[in-house]
XYZ file of C-alpha atoms in Angstrom:
589
model
C 33.398 1.444 52.680
C 32.990 2.716 49.199
C 31.051 6.086 48.926
C 29.071 7.337 45.968
C 29.760 10.926 44.838
C 26.558 12.859 44.600
C 25.804 14.537 41.269
C 26.446 18.360 41.301
C 23.553 20.618 41.972
C 22.762 23.928 40.349
C 21.451 26.891 42.051
C 18.539 26.219 44.291
C 19.667 22.659 44.732
C 18.280 21.235 41.475
C 20.740 19.071 39.283
C 19.877 20.953 36.028
C 22.690 19.102 34.230
C 21.300 15.676 35.348
C 17.867 16.851 34.309
C 19.147 17.926 30.929
C 20.946 14.624 30.256
C 17.715 12.690 31.196
C 15.630 14.802 28.790
C 18.208 14.442 26.067
C 18.086 10.685 26.333
C 14.377 10.518 26.019
C 14.231 13.126 23.271
C 16.865 11.044 21.285
C 14.412 8.345 20.225
C 11.952 10.812 18.584
C 13.942 13.797 17.962
C 16.780 12.422 15.875
C 14.487 11.063 13.145
C 12.344 14.398 13.120
C 15.514 16.515 13.018
C 16.590 14.562 9.929
C 13.402 14.870 8.400
C 13.386 18.721 9.073
C 16.919 19.055 7.902
C 16.270 17.254 4.642
C 13.501 19.576 3.704
C 10.943 16.741 3.657
C 8.647 18.329 6.284
C 8.595 21.391 8.424
C 9.337 21.747 12.170
C 5.992 20.480 13.477
C 7.296 16.975 14.019
C 10.341 18.303 15.767
C 8.247 20.416 18.174
C 5.877 17.487 18.727
C 8.940 15.300 19.596
C 10.252 17.947 22.001
C 7.122 18.276 23.980
C 6.217 14.582 24.060
C 9.676 13.751 25.329
C 9.032 15.745 28.506
C 6.383 13.206 29.662
C 9.014 10.538 30.331
C 10.910 12.743 32.822
C 7.949 12.136 35.309
C 8.717 8.438 36.474
C 12.434 9.162 37.334
C 11.440 12.417 39.145
C 8.809 10.526 41.223
C 11.127 7.518 41.930
C 14.717 8.833 41.700
C 16.150 5.876 43.374
C 15.190 3.799 40.311
C 16.114 6.327 37.732
C 18.545 4.176 35.664
C 16.155 1.193 35.746
C 13.131 3.218 34.732
C 15.125 5.160 32.101
C 16.459 1.862 30.691
C 13.064 0.278 30.398
C 11.403 3.396 28.913
C 14.305 4.030 26.545
C 14.313 0.443 25.291
C 10.553 0.796 24.394
C 11.210 4.056 22.691
C 13.984 2.717 20.801
C 12.095 -0.296 19.625
C 9.037 1.739 18.646
C 11.196 4.378 16.810
C 13.157 1.865 14.618
C 10.417 1.538 12.024
C 10.274 5.250 11.309
C 14.007 5.655 11.481
C 14.755 2.814 9.078
C 11.977 4.008 6.791
C 13.615 7.354 6.522
C 16.996 5.663 5.799
C 15.391 3.588 2.980
C 12.912 6.066 1.441
C 14.063 9.461 2.656
C 10.440 10.196 3.906
C 8.549 10.396 6.926
C 6.680 7.343 8.287
C 3.015 7.593 7.235
C -0.235 6.149 8.440
C -0.601 4.239 5.173
C 2.737 2.492 5.762
C 1.727 1.782 9.398
C -1.427 0.071 8.073
C 0.604 -2.037 5.667
C 2.937 -3.023 8.441
C 0.138 -4.208 10.626
C -1.523 -5.973 7.632
C 1.658 -7.920 7.033
C 2.619 -11.177 8.743
C 6.121 -12.126 9.953
C 7.128 -13.640 6.738
C 5.968 -10.915 4.591
C 7.872 -8.549 6.825
C 11.079 -10.758 6.577
C 10.551 -10.775 2.861
C 10.451 -7.007 2.776
C 13.582 -6.666 5.072
C 15.491 -9.022 2.949
C 14.503 -7.073 -0.240
C 15.884 -3.811 1.278
C 18.713 -5.339 3.383
C 21.916 -3.257 3.345
C 24.947 -3.532 5.642
C 25.166 0.225 5.551
C 21.709 0.456 7.003
C 22.504 -2.114 9.619
C 25.450 -0.130 10.512
C 23.543 3.144 10.885
C 20.692 1.396 13.009
C 23.439 -0.009 15.223
C 24.989 3.349 15.579
C 21.599 4.843 16.330
C 21.207 2.217 19.239
C 24.728 2.859 20.459
C 23.867 6.599 20.714
C 20.963 5.681 22.886
C 23.153 3.522 25.149
C 25.779 6.284 25.515
C 23.170 8.695 26.591
C 21.658 6.308 29.051
C 25.033 6.065 30.794
C 24.924 9.746 31.379
C 21.492 9.510 33.080
C 21.587 10.087 36.877
C 18.929 10.494 39.619
C 17.630 14.021 40.146
C 16.346 14.309 43.782
C 13.716 16.838 44.626
C 11.590 17.233 47.754
C 8.529 15.005 47.467
C 6.116 17.982 47.062
C 8.531 19.590 44.576
C 8.626 16.386 42.566
C 4.851 16.131 42.518
C 4.461 19.753 41.373
C 7.076 19.411 38.840
C 5.458 16.126 37.412
C 2.188 17.998 37.222
C 3.818 20.804 35.292
C 5.543 18.459 32.949
C 2.453 16.457 32.331
C 0.570 19.646 31.456
C 3.291 20.882 29.158
C 3.628 17.464 27.416
C -0.001 16.346 26.876
C -2.297 17.891 29.546
C -2.770 21.219 27.925
C -3.380 19.983 24.519
C -5.780 17.271 25.600
C -7.943 19.720 27.655
C -7.672 22.267 24.853
C -9.004 19.808 22.382
C -11.872 18.572 24.663
C -13.009 22.227 25.047
C -12.679 23.040 21.416
C -14.714 20.087 20.002
C -18.175 18.805 21.179
C -17.512 15.279 20.021
C -14.874 13.318 22.033
C -13.680 11.248 18.996
C -12.993 14.513 17.089
C -11.121 15.934 20.065
C -9.132 12.634 20.323
C -8.298 12.592 16.733
C -6.991 16.296 16.974
C -5.123 15.477 20.033
C -3.314 12.399 18.386
C -2.197 14.630 15.508
C -0.249 16.651 17.958
C 1.658 13.809 19.433
C 1.942 11.228 16.716
C 5.289 12.231 15.410
C 6.825 11.120 18.734
C 7.874 7.533 19.650
C 5.958 5.344 20.733
C 2.757 7.337 20.016
C 3.272 7.006 16.228
C 2.945 3.212 16.442
C 0.278 3.363 19.223
C -1.990 5.762 17.320
C -1.275 4.027 14.004
C -2.291 0.697 15.599
C -5.486 2.238 17.128
C -6.491 3.717 13.603
C -5.643 0.304 12.085
C -7.941 -1.460 14.445
C -10.694 1.098 13.870
C -10.341 0.667 10.100
C -10.369 -3.157 10.442
C -13.505 -2.907 12.648
C -15.119 -0.734 10.056
C -14.380 -3.355 7.373
C -15.696 -6.091 9.778
C -18.772 -4.232 10.383
C -19.215 -3.717 6.708
C -18.938 -7.350 6.090
C -21.398 -8.115 8.971
C -23.828 -5.634 7.812
C -23.448 -5.966 4.061
C -26.934 -7.288 3.790
C -28.175 -4.114 5.529
C -26.449 -1.715 3.006
C -29.161 -0.671 0.610
C -29.044 -2.308 -2.617
C -28.662 -0.286 -5.763
C -31.899 1.282 -6.916
C -33.412 0.482 -10.405
C -30.762 -1.944 -11.210
C -31.083 -3.147 -14.882
C -29.075 -5.668 -16.817
C -29.266 -5.811 -20.503
C -28.164 -9.536 -20.350
C -30.748 -10.556 -17.789
C -31.750 -14.077 -17.931
C -28.829 -14.955 -20.216
C -25.999 -17.366 -19.280
C -23.041 -15.065 -18.703
C -19.581 -15.512 -17.183
C -17.588 -12.527 -16.320
C -13.951 -12.740 -14.952
C -11.800 -10.000 -13.050
C -8.133 -10.792 -12.711
C -6.407 -8.543 -10.253
C -2.668 -8.450 -10.497
C -0.245 -7.365 -7.880
C 2.701 -4.856 -8.042
C 2.944 -5.018 -11.897
C 4.221 -1.844 -13.758
C 2.860 -1.975 -17.273
C 6.142 -0.169 -18.519
C 7.846 -3.585 -17.980
C 5.456 -5.519 -20.224
C 6.456 -6.038 -23.872
C 2.756 -5.773 -24.689
C 3.107 -2.176 -23.746
C 6.375 -1.572 -25.743
C 8.953 -2.733 -23.312
C 12.047 -3.992 -25.327
C 12.437 -7.301 -23.536
C 9.977 -10.046 -24.407
C 8.340 -10.172 -20.904
C 4.917 -10.984 -22.261
C 5.165 -13.341 -25.225
C 1.919 -15.118 -24.628
C -0.141 -11.936 -24.403
C 1.801 -10.531 -27.372
C 0.517 -13.495 -29.354
C -3.065 -12.888 -28.202
C -2.584 -9.098 -29.077
C -5.251 -9.240 -31.863
C -7.874 -10.558 -29.425
C -7.175 -7.970 -26.662
C -8.227 -4.577 -25.941
C -5.032 -2.933 -24.361
C -5.565 0.269 -22.479
C -2.358 2.120 -22.173
C -3.106 5.116 -19.948
C -4.687 3.747 -16.763
C -3.078 4.655 -13.349
C -3.997 3.445 -9.881
C -4.907 6.071 -7.272
C -2.731 4.481 -4.377
C 0.486 2.480 -4.571
C -0.642 0.019 -1.897
C -2.912 -3.051 -2.225
C -5.558 -2.462 0.497
C -5.868 1.275 -0.167
C -6.096 0.825 -4.005
C -8.652 -2.017 -3.754
C -10.876 -0.120 -1.461
C -11.580 2.171 -4.486
C -11.134 -0.253 -7.298
C -13.757 -2.606 -5.928
C -16.239 0.005 -4.517
C -17.752 3.295 -5.248
C -15.091 5.084 -3.233
C -12.613 7.284 -4.993
C -9.928 9.874 -4.107
C -12.520 12.585 -3.400
C -15.022 10.233 -1.581
C -12.632 7.704 0.160
C -15.087 6.480 2.686
C -17.932 5.483 0.406
C -16.795 1.798 0.590
C -18.391 1.818 4.049
C -21.727 2.753 2.938
C -22.283 1.562 -0.546
C -22.323 -1.962 -2.118
C -19.020 -3.481 -3.300
C -18.504 -4.790 -6.830
C -19.222 -8.392 -5.488
C -22.453 -7.189 -3.854
C -23.533 -5.454 -7.057
C -22.978 -8.635 -9.084
C -24.695 -10.738 -6.441
C -27.746 -8.302 -6.769
C -27.648 -8.658 -10.641
C -28.164 -12.286 -10.252
C -24.656 -13.748 -10.539
C -23.174 -16.417 -8.373
C -19.881 -15.054 -7.170
C -16.443 -16.688 -6.676
C -13.142 -15.512 -5.223
C -9.951 -17.328 -5.983
C -6.888 -15.937 -4.328
C -3.119 -16.656 -4.203
C -2.483 -13.855 -1.797
C -1.211 -15.174 1.424
C -4.103 -15.406 3.941
C -2.830 -17.703 6.807
C -5.938 -19.894 7.063
C -8.334 -17.053 6.138
C -6.880 -14.574 8.562
C -9.519 -11.742 9.080
C -7.820 -8.714 7.360
C -9.193 -5.915 5.247
C -8.382 -7.873 2.022
C -10.174 -11.034 3.152
C -13.139 -8.939 3.949
C -13.825 -8.362 0.278
C -13.360 -12.076 -0.518
C -15.763 -13.129 2.194
C -18.503 -11.280 0.444
C -18.427 -13.728 -2.373
C -20.599 -16.960 -2.384
C -17.544 -19.236 -2.695
C -13.912 -18.705 -1.862
C -10.747 -20.533 -2.658
C -7.809 -19.637 -0.402
C -4.784 -21.262 -2.099
C -1.909 -19.697 -0.133
C -2.056 -20.722 3.458
C 1.712 -21.151 3.772
C 3.330 -19.523 6.742
C 6.395 -18.820 4.502
C 5.587 -16.611 1.599
C 8.945 -17.713 -0.006
C 7.334 -21.288 -0.365
C 6.657 -22.633 -3.914
C 3.136 -21.314 -4.088
C 3.059 -19.952 -7.446
C 0.136 -18.254 -9.239
C -0.281 -21.143 -11.554
C -2.084 -22.689 -8.602
C -5.101 -20.531 -9.493
C -5.649 -22.353 -12.825
C -7.169 -25.619 -11.516
C -9.912 -24.000 -9.238
C -10.552 -21.553 -11.977
C -11.358 -24.449 -14.468
C -13.530 -26.018 -11.734
C -15.514 -22.741 -11.346
C -15.958 -22.445 -15.057
C -17.389 -26.045 -15.112
C -19.867 -24.901 -12.374
C -23.586 -25.279 -13.706
C -24.478 -21.978 -12.370
C -25.814 -20.018 -15.453
C -24.473 -16.664 -14.320
C -21.054 -16.476 -12.820
C -18.685 -13.585 -11.604
C -15.196 -14.741 -10.925
C -12.450 -12.752 -9.144
C -8.911 -14.178 -9.418
C -6.495 -12.289 -7.135
C -2.989 -13.024 -8.065
C 0.308 -12.663 -6.159
C 1.712 -11.286 -9.493
C 4.987 -9.668 -9.257
C 5.102 -8.864 -5.546
C 8.545 -8.580 -3.972
C 10.672 -10.580 -3.488
C 10.438 -11.178 -7.085
C 12.662 -14.221 -7.227
C 9.950 -16.138 -5.243
C 7.150 -15.336 -7.774
C 8.217 -17.674 -10.586
C 9.595 -21.275 -11.066
C 13.096 -21.904 -12.163
C 12.155 -22.528 -15.870
C 10.917 -18.990 -16.083
C 14.424 -17.557 -15.104
C 15.223 -16.425 -18.562
C 16.496 -12.871 -18.075
C 19.863 -13.250 -16.516
C 22.296 -10.747 -18.274
C 22.237 -7.217 -19.419
C 20.587 -7.674 -22.673
C 17.778 -5.112 -23.085
C 18.578 -3.552 -19.641
C 18.955 0.361 -19.345
C 22.451 1.580 -19.006
C 21.479 3.276 -15.791
C 20.991 -0.152 -13.985
C 24.175 -0.905 -11.966
C 25.692 -4.330 -11.500
C 24.407 -4.448 -7.958
C 20.863 -3.605 -9.121
C 20.889 -6.083 -12.073
C 19.897 -9.284 -10.268
C 16.811 -7.583 -8.784
C 16.021 -5.899 -12.074
C 16.169 -9.285 -13.952
C 14.129 -11.099 -11.327
C 11.279 -8.612 -11.741
C 11.236 -9.066 -15.508
C 11.284 -12.901 -14.798
C 8.232 -12.441 -12.495
C 6.456 -10.416 -15.253
C 7.204 -13.289 -17.689
C 5.522 -15.897 -15.377
C 2.624 -13.471 -14.765
C 2.263 -13.442 -18.608
C 2.069 -17.189 -18.582
C -0.610 -17.147 -15.682
C -2.850 -14.481 -17.218
C -2.712 -15.843 -20.801
C -3.554 -19.263 -19.430
C -6.650 -17.928 -17.629
C -7.578 -16.255 -20.976
C -7.137 -19.585 -22.817
C -8.995 -21.734 -20.269
C -11.772 -19.206 -20.344
C -11.928 -19.191 -24.094
C -11.965 -22.926 -24.349
C -15.386 -22.921 -22.616
C -16.878 -20.930 -25.572
C -18.264 -18.495 -22.968
C -20.720 -15.610 -23.289
C -18.638 -12.914 -21.352
C -15.354 -11.243 -20.907
C -12.234 -11.275 -18.840
C -10.591 -8.183 -17.600
C -7.136 -7.949 -16.140
C -5.613 -5.032 -14.190
C -3.054 -4.683 -11.482
C -3.759 -3.023 -8.079
C -0.730 -0.895 -8.438
C 2.738 -0.680 -10.127
C 6.254 -1.062 -8.725
C 9.397 0.952 -9.225
C 12.516 -1.474 -9.849
C 15.239 0.799 -10.943
C 13.301 2.326 -13.772
C 14.708 5.182 -15.659
C 14.375 8.242 -15.305
C 14.600 7.446 -11.460
C 17.053 4.564 -11.535
C 17.752 4.597 -7.905
C 14.075 3.895 -6.680
C 12.925 0.359 -5.658
C 9.446 -0.380 -4.356
C 6.727 2.080 -3.711
C 6.402 5.273 -1.638
C 3.346 7.527 -1.802
C 5.384 10.284 -0.197
C 7.832 10.361 -3.251
C 5.861 9.059 -6.099
C 7.293 8.022 -9.367
C 5.519 6.886 -12.429
C 6.165 3.108 -12.251
C 4.442 2.956 -8.936
C 1.107 3.943 -10.541
C 1.126 2.757 -14.242
C -0.839 -0.494 -14.470
C -1.873 -2.950 -17.065
C -5.470 -2.862 -18.135
C -6.337 -5.516 -20.520
C -9.765 -6.827 -21.920
C -10.640 -10.016 -23.727
C -14.181 -10.242 -25.101
C -15.578 -13.600 -26.127
C -17.032 -13.839 -29.868
C -20.387 -14.408 -28.365
C -20.238 -11.321 -26.231
C -18.941 -9.128 -29.007
C -21.808 -10.270 -31.134
C -24.255 -9.238 -28.446
C -22.736 -6.087 -27.404
C -20.655 -4.578 -30.145
C -18.446 -1.781 -29.081
C -15.708 0.243 -30.887
C -12.806 0.579 -28.306
C -10.474 2.517 -30.529
C -11.175 5.949 -28.916
C -10.969 4.528 -25.456
C -7.630 2.794 -25.548
C -5.513 5.700 -24.924
C -7.680 7.771 -22.530
C -6.153 8.913 -19.252
C -8.041 6.994 -16.539
C -7.928 6.266 -12.735
C -8.892 2.823 -11.618
C -10.485 4.537 -8.684
C -13.643 4.781 -10.985
C -13.248 1.120 -12.095
C -16.740 0.057 -10.892
C -18.411 2.349 -13.457
C -16.362 0.873 -16.244
C -17.014 -2.565 -15.181
C -20.868 -1.916 -14.912
C -20.744 -0.334 -18.402
C -18.984 -3.446 -19.924
C -21.343 -5.704 -18.109
C -24.364 -4.016 -19.364
C -25.497 -2.837 -15.946
C -27.493 0.353 -15.305
C -28.575 1.773 -11.930
C -29.183 4.922 -9.887
C -25.823 6.364 -9.233
C -24.102 4.838 -12.374
C -21.947 7.591 -13.887
C -21.239 6.952 -17.554
C -18.745 9.897 -17.657
C -16.533 7.738 -15.229
C -16.609 4.738 -17.513
C -13.455 4.431 -19.573
C -15.401 2.772 -22.475
C -18.307 5.217 -22.526
C -19.096 7.578 -25.274
C -19.834 10.009 -22.455
C -16.313 9.655 -20.788
C -15.036 12.959 -19.270
C -11.394 13.362 -18.513
C -10.516 14.136 -15.058
C -7.402 14.726 -13.056
C -5.676 11.446 -12.148
C -5.481 12.085 -8.418
C -2.914 10.258 -6.423
C -1.943 10.424 -2.778
C -3.535 9.903 0.501
C -7.249 11.020 0.308
C -7.360 11.484 4.088
C -5.068 14.463 3.442
C -6.964 16.047 0.447
C -4.673 19.081 0.107
C -1.802 16.758 -0.571
C -3.483 15.026 -3.540
C -1.781 15.712 -6.903
C -2.399 14.999 -10.510
C -0.443 12.046 -11.799
C 0.551 14.021 -14.838
C 2.477 16.463 -12.470
C 4.992 13.792 -11.367
C 8.433 14.824 -12.186
C 11.534 12.594 -12.402
C 13.935 12.899 -9.549
C 16.886 13.338 -11.817
C 17.343 13.437 -15.571
C 17.345 10.128 -17.460
C 20.564 8.747 -18.828
C 20.511 10.205 -22.368
C 21.928 7.026 -23.793
C 19.367 4.661 -22.124
C 16.643 2.929 -24.177
C 13.998 4.360 -21.771
C 15.280 7.850 -22.429
C 15.308 7.204 -26.176
C 11.717 6.094 -26.178
C 10.752 8.937 -24.039
C 12.273 11.442 -26.529
C 10.350 9.597 -29.246
C 7.112 10.142 -27.205
C 6.615 6.564 -26.494
C 5.375 5.243 -23.073
C 4.184 8.618 -21.862
C 1.660 8.198 -19.008
C -0.557 10.828 -20.199
């Protein structure tokens, strides 16, 4: 009969080596990423300490049931590995720690958006590192063995481990704070760096945020209306149009001086447009940005969107019939934070109900419903058109006939051959976006309206732009200029200009954050009310320059002025971007 050799025991009969291998196995799935973050200088040692303490918790099941140690360790390890993959891969791609904002975006995305994102950043080198990461966990699992303790000793050890890992901090926060929710929030901050709590806590916060938005929608009629609202155009037929772009960096528009002709139609309309060249977004993510752009919230008061009217509600109070036309993927009106804004409108047009975001659902689809809305006999109309714009993956944002940039003509020298297809596809997406936005203006103009159309993007996008040519996408933890510089373009109808003449010359170059957009919109629309702040209006004579705060407002100490963004590395001195920078062109401020 075969016999199993028992593991060697240390002094006192405890297998300390076995206990050490078991702990190392559980620590691995939180500690590796946190150790890399600490070693790279991105953050301090707090995350590593959290990973160390939180990992102690998983020793309890094997100590209580030593006969099933390998099975329990394997099941727990598999869960920890799966939950740690997102943070580990995020560090590999961005060199940053996984944040709550990124977790929110992950839960807001559907499977096809996630697959599109993965395809955009796919790299065999990353695959190999992830496989090696999983292999390391498997090798450690093979070292795990049962650690037998007397029953009473196992119970006492488990109690001690629980107290060390989470019990002490939990009780401490309960005694420290009178409100349970405050105590829970503080407790979560002390374990959120560890797997799986990072995702568990992130998902809880996401559900909480979503519930707040749903409650806002359900109680929008109970939110007090603006006091003393006055409209200088009251009683007049008026049509006002807001076009919201997506992931569009103004530095890649020829309208703003980019050498490639990416906006030929808007270029031709240039004399009819007011082109503001110094506007930035407060956040590089759609939901977080629009929570401020479309409400009274800003970087210093990020939660005001929960207690004050949205832009749609303001326009309804002013007597406008409101419409929302969107080509953003909604999956049959799935109830997300973004959809919550659209549901406040009187009529909605959800155009992109494809399960596959790579389907041929281009932004040109907004033109027909836009024409139908313009033909509506409502005398006063407020229309929001939300585009998919230049959202990654860029090659899916435009029809084949708009694939005009295919070589290196006009491309900075810093763009490598491997980067070139992506760089070109982004410019082609901008070219098609130009077609859509200019078509909206032309269709609007053809109705001889009394009103205006304003186009701005929710945020920008870095696509191998000098002087940071290695950066692709958006990362609030490592901001670069292209992530925040957005187009801001105004078309006024002749009738509107005659009724409300305004000299925009002094406003076109003002540094401005779209977090205060609602004040600019109210000013342009001729609305006044208690709480209107003309010094926050981009076009007001009372405009006051403020720091262009970017970053996560839930961590106010980390907010920075956009003007303080520094390049990661010097620009290639021979590149066209660097030459324009030396000439003083395309400066954000």
